[in-house]
Coordinates of C-alpha atoms in Angstrom, one line a residue:
X12 CA -3.1 -53.7 34.9
X13 CA -0.1 -51.7 34.0
X14 CA 2.9 -53.5 35.5
X15 CA 4.7 -50.3 36.1
X16 CA 1.8 -48.9 38.2
X17 CA 1.7 -52.2 40.1
X18 CA 5.4 -51.9 40.9
X19 CA 4.8 -48.3 42.1
X20 CA 1.9 -49.5 44.3
X21 CA 4.1 -52.3 45.8
X22 CA 6.8 -49.7 46.6
X23 CA 4.2 -47.4 48.3
X24 CA 2.9 -50.3 50.4
X25 CA 6.5 -51.1 51.5
X26 CA 7.0 -47.5 52.5
X27 CA 3.8 -47.6 54.5
X28 CA 4.9 -50.7 56.4
X29 CA 8.2 -49.1 57.3
X30 CA 6.6 -45.8 58.3
X31 CA 2.8 -45.9 58.8
X32 CA 2.7 -42.2 59.5
X33 CA 2.8 -41.7 55.8
X34 CA -0.9 -42.5 55.7
X35 CA -1.6 -39.3 57.7
X36 CA -0.2 -37.0 55.1
X37 CA -3.0 -34.5 54.0
X38 CA -2.5 -35.5 50.3
X39 CA -3.6 -39.1 51.2
X40 CA -6.9 -38.2 52.8
X41 CA -8.8 -39.8 50.0
X42 CA -6.8 -43.1 50.5
X43 CA -7.5 -43.0 54.3
X44 CA -11.2 -42.6 53.7
X45 CA -11.2 -45.6 51.3
X46 CA -9.3 -47.8 53.8
X47 CA -11.6 -46.9 56.6
X48 CA -14.7 -47.6 54.4
X49 CA -13.4 -51.2 54.1
X50 CA -13.2 -51.5 57.9
X51 CA -9.4 -50.9 58.1
X52 CA -7.9 -49.6 61.4
X53 CA -5.3 -46.9 60.8
X54 CA -2.4 -46.5 63.3
X55 CA -2.4 -43.3 65.4
X56 CA -0.6 -40.3 64.0
X57 CA 3.0 -40.3 65.3
X58 CA 5.3 -37.3 65.7
X59 CA 8.0 -38.9 63.4
X60 CA 9.9 -37.8 60.4
X61 CA 7.6 -38.2 57.4
X62 CA 9.3 -38.8 54.1
X63 CA 6.3 -37.3 52.3
X64 CA 6.4 -34.1 54.3
X65 CA 6.2 -30.9 52.1
X66 CA 9.0 -28.3 52.0
X67 CA 7.1 -25.8 54.1
X68 CA 5.6 -28.2 56.6
X69 CA 8.3 -27.7 59.3
X70 CA 8.0 -24.0 59.0
X71 CA 4.3 -24.1 59.4
X72 CA 4.6 -26.3 62.4
X73 CA 7.1 -24.0 64.1
X74 CA 5.0 -20.9 63.2
X75 CA 1.8 -22.2 64.7
X76 CA 2.5 -24.7 67.5
X77 CA -0.7 -23.9 69.3
X78 CA -2.8 -24.8 66.2
X79 CA -2.4 -28.5 66.9
X80 CA -5.6 -30.0 68.5
X81 CA -4.9 -31.1 72.0
X82 CA -7.3 -34.0 72.3
X83 CA -7.2 -36.7 75.0
X84 CA -5.2 -39.7 74.0
X85 CA -7.3 -42.6 72.6
X86 CA -6.2 -46.1 72.1
X87 CA -6.1 -46.9 68.3
X88 CA -8.8 -49.5 68.8
X89 CA -11.0 -47.0 70.6
X90 CA -10.5 -44.4 67.9
X91 CA -11.4 -47.0 65.3
X92 CA -14.6 -47.8 67.1
X93 CA -15.6 -44.1 67.2
X94 CA -15.0 -43.6 63.5
X95 CA -18.2 -43.6 61.4
X96 CA -18.6 -46.5 59.0
X97 CA -18.6 -45.0 55.5
X98 CA -20.1 -47.3 52.9
X99 CA -18.2 -47.8 49.7
X100 CA -19.8 -47.2 46.3
X101 CA -21.1 -50.2 44.3
X102 CA -20.5 -50.8 40.7
X103 CA -23.8 -51.9 39.2
X104 CA -24.6 -52.8 35.6
X105 CA -27.5 -51.7 33.5
X106 CA -28.8 -48.5 32.0
X107 CA -31.2 -46.3 33.9
X108 CA -33.7 -43.8 32.6
X109 CA -34.7 -40.4 33.9
X110 CA -37.8 -40.7 36.1
X111 CA -41.0 -39.3 34.5
X112 CA -42.2 -36.8 37.0
X113 CA -44.9 -35.2 35.0
X114 CA -48.6 -35.1 35.7
X115 CA -50.1 -38.6 36.3
X116 CA -52.1 -40.3 33.5
X117 CA -55.9 -40.4 33.6
X118 CA -57.2 -43.3 35.7
X119 CA -60.6 -44.9 35.7
X120 CA -63.2 -44.5 38.5
X121 CA -63.5 -47.9 40.2
X122 CA -67.0 -47.0 41.4
X123 CA -68.3 -46.7 37.9
X124 CA -70.9 -49.3 36.9
X125 CA -69.7 -50.8 33.6
X126 CA -72.4 -51.8 31.1
X127 CA -72.1 -54.5 28.4
X128 CA -72.0 -51.7 25.8
X129 CA -69.1 -50.0 27.6
X130 CA -67.2 -53.2 27.8
X131 CA -67.6 -53.8 24.0
X132 CA -66.5 -50.3 23.2
X133 CA -63.5 -50.6 25.6
X134 CA -62.5 -53.8 23.7
X135 CA -62.7 -52.0 20.4
X136 CA -60.4 -49.3 21.8
X137 CA -58.0 -51.9 23.0
X138 CA -57.9 -53.5 19.6
X139 CA -57.1 -50.1 18.0
X140 CA -54.4 -49.6 20.7
X141 CA -52.8 -52.9 19.8
X142 CA -52.8 -52.0 16.1
X143 CA -51.2 -48.6 16.8
X144 CA -48.6 -50.3 19.0
X145 CA -47.7 -52.8 16.3
X146 CA -47.1 -49.8 14.0
X147 CA -44.9 -48.1 16.5
X148 CA -47.4 -45.4 17.3
X149 CA -47.0 -45.6 21.0
X150 CA -48.6 -42.3 22.0
X151 CA -51.6 -43.1 19.9
X152 CA -51.8 -46.5 21.6
X153 CA -51.8 -44.8 25.0
X154 CA -54.8 -42.6 23.9
X155 CA -56.8 -45.6 22.9
X156 CA -56.0 -47.5 26.1
X157 CA -56.8 -44.5 28.2
X158 CA -60.2 -44.3 26.5
X159 CA -60.8 -48.0 27.1
X160 CA -59.8 -47.7 30.8
X161 CA -62.3 -44.8 31.4
X162 CA -65.0 -47.0 29.8
X163 CA -64.1 -50.1 31.8
X164 CA -62.0 -49.2 34.9
X165 CA -62.6 -52.7 36.4
X166 CA -60.3 -54.4 33.9
X167 CA -56.8 -55.3 35.2
X168 CA -55.6 -56.3 31.7
X169 CA -56.3 -52.8 30.3
X170 CA -54.1 -51.2 33.0
X171 CA -51.4 -53.8 32.5
X172 CA -51.4 -53.3 28.8
X173 CA -51.1 -49.5 29.1
X174 CA -48.2 -50.2 31.6
X175 CA -46.4 -52.2 28.9
X176 CA -46.7 -49.2 26.5
X177 CA -45.3 -46.8 29.2
X178 CA -42.4 -49.2 29.6
X179 CA -41.7 -48.9 25.9
X180 CA -41.9 -45.1 26.1
X181 CA -39.4 -45.1 29.0
X182 CA -42.0 -43.7 31.5
X183 CA -41.4 -46.0 34.5
X184 CA -43.4 -44.1 37.0
X185 CA -46.5 -44.1 34.8
X186 CA -46.0 -47.8 34.2
X187 CA -45.8 -48.4 38.0
X188 CA -49.0 -46.5 38.6
X189 CA -50.8 -48.6 36.0
X190 CA -49.3 -51.9 37.3
X191 CA -50.4 -51.0 40.9
X192 CA -53.9 -50.4 39.6
X193 CA -53.9 -53.7 37.8
X194 CA -52.7 -55.6 40.9
X195 CA -55.3 -53.8 43.1
X196 CA -58.0 -55.2 40.8
X197 CA -56.3 -58.6 40.3
X198 CA -53.6 -59.5 42.9
X199 CA -52.6 -62.4 40.6
X200 CA -52.0 -60.3 37.5
X201 CA -48.7 -61.7 36.1
X202 CA -48.5 -58.7 33.6
X203 CA -48.9 -56.3 36.5
X204 CA -45.9 -57.8 38.3
X205 CA -44.0 -58.1 35.1
X206 CA -44.3 -54.5 33.9
X207 CA -43.9 -53.1 37.4
X208 CA -40.7 -55.1 37.7
X209 CA -39.4 -53.8 34.4
X210 CA -40.3 -50.2 35.3
X211 CA -38.5 -50.4 38.7
X212 CA -35.4 -51.9 36.9
X213 CA -35.4 -48.7 34.7
X214 CA -35.3 -46.6 37.9
X215 CA -32.5 -48.7 39.5
X216 CA -34.7 -50.3 42.1
X217 CA -33.0 -53.6 41.5
X218 CA -34.2 -55.6 44.6
X219 CA -37.8 -54.6 44.2
X220 CA -37.6 -55.3 40.4
X221 CA -36.2 -58.7 41.0
X222 CA -39.0 -59.5 43.5
X223 CA -41.7 -58.5 41.1
X224 CA -40.2 -60.3 38.2
X225 CA -39.8 -63.5 40.2
X226 CA -43.5 -63.4 41.1
X227 CA -44.5 -62.7 37.5
X228 CA -42.4 -65.7 36.4
X229 CA -44.1 -68.0 38.8
X230 CA -47.6 -66.8 37.7
X231 CA -46.9 -66.9 33.9
X232 CA -43.4 -67.5 32.7
X233 CA -42.2 -66.0 29.5
X234 CA -38.7 -65.4 27.9
X235 CA -38.9 -61.6 28.2
X236 CA -39.2 -61.9 32.0
X237 CA -36.2 -64.3 32.1
X238 CA -34.2 -62.0 29.9
X239 CA -34.8 -59.0 32.2
X240 CA -34.1 -61.1 35.3
X241 CA -30.7 -62.0 34.0
X242 CA -29.8 -58.3 34.0
X243 CA -31.6 -57.4 37.3
X244 CA -30.5 -60.3 39.6
X245 CA -26.8 -59.7 39.6
X246 CA -27.3 -56.1 40.8
X247 CA -29.9 -57.2 43.4
X248 CA -27.4 -59.8 44.7
X249 CA -24.6 -57.1 44.9
X250 CA -26.9 -54.8 46.8
X251 CA -27.9 -57.6 49.2
X252 CA -24.3 -58.6 49.8
X253 CA -23.3 -55.0 50.3
X254 CA -26.1 -54.4 52.9
X255 CA -25.2 -57.6 54.8
X256 CA -21.5 -56.6 54.9
X257 CA -22.2 -53.2 56.4
X258 CA -24.9 -54.6 58.7
X259 CA -22.3 -57.1 60.0
X260 CA -19.7 -54.3 60.4
X261 CA -22.2 -52.1 62.3
X262 CA -23.1 -55.1 64.6
X263 CA -19.4 -55.7 65.2
X264 CA -18.9 -52.0 66.0
X265 CA -21.9 -52.0 68.3
X266 CA -20.6 -55.1 70.1
X267 CA -17.2 -53.5 70.5
X268 CA -18.8 -50.4 72.0
X269 CA -20.9 -52.5 74.4
X270 CA -17.8 -54.5 75.4
X271 CA -15.8 -51.3 76.0
X272 CA -18.6 -49.9 78.1
X273 CA -18.7 -53.1 80.1
X274 CA -15.0 -52.9 80.7
X275 CA -15.4 -49.3 81.8
X276 CA -18.1 -50.2 84.3
X277 CA -16.1 -53.2 85.5
X278 CA -13.1 -50.9 86.1
X279 CA -15.3 -48.4 88.0
X280 CA -16.8 -51.2 90.1
X281 CA -13.3 -52.4 90.9
X282 CA -12.2 -48.9 91.9
X283 CA -15.2 -48.6 94.2
X284 CA -14.5 -52.0 95.7
X285 CA -10.8 -51.1 96.4
X286 CA -11.9 -47.9 98.0
X287 CA -14.4 -49.7 100.2
X288 CA -11.6 -52.1 101.2
X289 CA -9.4 -49.2 102.3
X290 CA -12.3 -47.6 104.3
X291 CA -13.0 -51.0 105.9
X292 CA -9.4 -51.4 106.8
X293 CA -9.3 -47.9 108.3
X294 CA -12.4 -48.7 110.4
X295 CA -10.9 -52.0 111.6
X296 CA -7.7 -50.2 112.6
X297 CA -9.8 -47.7 114.7
X298 CA -11.7 -50.6 116.2
X299 CA -8.5 -52.4 117.1
X300 CA -7.2 -49.2 118.7
X301 CA -10.2 -48.6 120.9
X302 CA -10.0 -49.4 124.6
X303 CA -10.9 -53.0 125.4
X304 CA -13.7 -53.4 128.0
X305 CA -14.3 -57.2 128.3
X306 CA -17.8 -56.9 129.7
X307 CA -18.9 -54.3 127.1
X308 CA -17.3 -56.2 124.3
X309 CA -19.1 -59.4 125.5
X310 CA -22.4 -57.6 125.3
X311 CA -21.9 -56.6 121.6
X312 CA -21.6 -58.9 118.6
X313 CA -19.2 -57.2 116.1
X314 CA -20.3 -57.6 112.5
X315 CA -23.7 -58.8 113.3
X316 CA -27.3 -57.4 113.7
X317 CA -28.3 -57.8 117.4
X318 CA -32.0 -58.6 117.8
X319 CA -33.4 -56.9 121.0
X320 CA -36.2 -58.8 122.9
X321 CA -36.5 -56.7 126.1
X322 CA -36.1 -53.2 127.4
X323 CA -33.4 -54.3 129.8
X324 CA -31.5 -55.9 126.9
X325 CA -31.7 -52.7 124.9
X326 CA -30.4 -50.7 127.8
X327 CA -27.5 -53.1 128.3
X328 CA -26.4 -52.8 124.6
X329 CA -26.7 -49.0 124.7
X330 CA -24.6 -48.8 127.9
X331 CA -21.9 -51.1 126.4
X332 CA -21.8 -48.9 123.3
X333 CA -21.3 -45.8 125.4
X334 CA -18.4 -47.4 127.3
X335 CA -16.7 -48.3 124.0
X336 CA -17.6 -44.9 122.3
X337 CA -19.4 -46.8 119.6
X338 CA -22.0 -45.4 117.2
X339 CA -25.3 -47.3 117.5
X340 CA -27.9 -47.7 114.8
X341 CA -31.3 -48.6 116.3
X342 CA -33.5 -50.2 113.7
X343 CA -37.3 -50.4 114.4
X344 CA -39.1 -52.9 112.2
X345 CA -42.1 -55.2 111.9
X346 CA -42.7 -58.7 110.5
X347 CA -45.7 -57.5 108.4
X348 CA -43.7 -54.6 106.9
X349 CA -42.8 -55.1 103.2
X350 CA -40.2 -52.2 103.0
X351 CA -38.6 -53.7 106.2
X352 CA -38.2 -57.0 104.5
X353 CA -36.4 -55.2 101.6
X354 CA -34.1 -53.4 104.0
X355 CA -33.3 -56.5 106.2
X356 CA -30.5 -57.9 104.0
X357 CA -29.1 -54.5 103.4
X358 CA -28.9 -53.8 107.1
X359 CA -27.2 -57.1 107.6
X360 CA -24.6 -56.4 104.9
X361 CA -23.9 -53.0 106.4
X362 CA -23.3 -54.6 109.9
X363 CA -20.8 -57.0 108.3
X364 CA -19.0 -54.1 106.6
X365 CA -18.9 -51.6 109.6
X366 CA -17.8 -53.9 112.4
X367 CA -17.1 -51.0 114.8
X368 CA -20.7 -49.8 114.7
X369 CA -23.4 -51.4 116.8
X370 CA -26.4 -52.5 114.7
X371 CA -29.5 -53.2 116.8
X372 CA -33.0 -54.4 115.7
X373 CA -36.3 -54.0 117.6
X374 CA -39.7 -55.4 116.5
X375 CA -42.3 -52.7 117.4
X376 CA -45.0 -55.4 118.0
X377 CA -42.7 -57.1 120.6
X378 CA -41.4 -53.9 122.3
X379 CA -44.2 -51.5 121.8
X380 CA -43.3 -49.4 124.8
X381 CA -39.8 -48.8 123.6
X382 CA -41.1 -47.9 120.1
X383 CA -43.5 -45.4 121.8
X384 CA -40.6 -44.0 123.9
X385 CA -38.5 -43.4 120.7
X386 CA -41.5 -41.8 119.0
X387 CA -41.6 -44.3 116.1
X388 CA -44.4 -43.3 113.8
X389 CA -43.6 -45.6 110.9
X390 CA -41.3 -48.5 110.0
X391 CA -38.7 -49.0 109.0
X392 CA -37.0 -46.2 111.1
X393 CA -33.3 -46.0 111.8
X394 CA -32.0 -43.9 114.8
X395 CA -28.3 -43.0 115.0
X396 CA -27.3 -42.9 118.7
X397 CA -23.9 -41.6 120.0
X398 CA -23.1 -41.5 123.7
X399 CA -26.7 -42.5 124.5
X400 CA -28.2 -39.5 122.5
X401 CA -30.0 -39.5 119.2
X402 CA -27.9 -37.6 116.6
X403 CA -29.7 -38.5 113.4
X404 CA -32.3 -40.8 111.8
X405 CA -33.6 -42.2 108.5
X406 CA -37.2 -43.0 108.0
X407 CA -38.3 -45.4 105.3
X408 CA -36.6 -47.9 103.0
X409 CA -34.0 -45.4 101.9
X410 CA -30.9 -47.5 101.2
X411 CA -28.7 -44.7 99.8
X412 CA -29.8 -42.3 102.6
X413 CA -28.9 -44.9 105.3
X414 CA -25.5 -45.6 103.6
X415 CA -24.7 -41.9 103.3
X416 CA -25.5 -41.2 107.0
X417 CA -23.5 -44.2 108.2
X418 CA -20.5 -42.9 106.2
X419 CA -21.0 -39.4 107.6
X420 CA -21.3 -40.4 111.3
X421 CA -18.7 -43.2 111.1
X422 CA -16.1 -40.6 110.0
X423 CA -16.8 -38.4 113.1
X424 CA -14.6 -39.1 116.2

């Protein structure tokens, strides 16, 4: 490289290190795109003096202060994650040809019954085609081979031979059609793989070309295949390395997004936890401030679910709650009830959290009369009782509904 240009590049890099905001100058948009395509992270644009600023930039900024986009601040790493990965161009070697998109060549009817006479005539046509090819009369060779294929459409070698002529005529799509037909007749046709690989190389389909040529080489090696492979394989390797690089970058970017979302969810969970701690502290303070009735307090078990086994016991707990102005949740359940088993640990956790609320539990099979008295039609059912009177209820295994109504009634004086 020109040493003078290298010196100028070094000076530019030094300037960027001292003032990274240079990179955000509009004239360097192409350079930013290139850096980002390589996975580089650019620093956020800063409101600093830019030595590359144009003469009229200050005037334009003053004239249109509202034209600046007011976007929420993003951390540099977050902005880099949001940027789309732009793949860089690859420098591949080899000459390509314009695809032949004309009408397809005539193909034989595979359902045709081929007689011995037709096979003999087809062989004569093939011989004429080979003579024409040796004389450089490729179009004439195609005509003879087409006639031979129509006479004997079950011959893979005829299709493969015509494919070889289409390759010489730089008609890769026609060659691919003939190669496909040859391989459909004979899946082990080395010439079918060979000429399809050569045709795909002409179209720049380097990886597919390399695959076909490798198969052809295993079936029937020749120097022409080896010569083409030497040109095709380097491009196929470059494409594979390019694809792996950007697949790795996309996986890294996706992992970063997942981690960022995990951190966001963790932060939200911590916020909810802290809020719950504050609410619990407020409830405990209210509990500490309530009048102390030793007999009533003895009848209740703060922070626990109290199982009721008799009507008298239920009445005692209710009376104690009234004396202490406590909210009561009366939970009717049954041992055979699946939804009740689901709600049991939830109900216990709520009792531990809301220590100034009385959590009672009644089995309807044990205290059927009490269940009838409370008009329990299904389980689980949760009655909210204040001052001995029902104020609300939740029917069914509705966790969110139960939590919502506890929060609503616990907040009331």
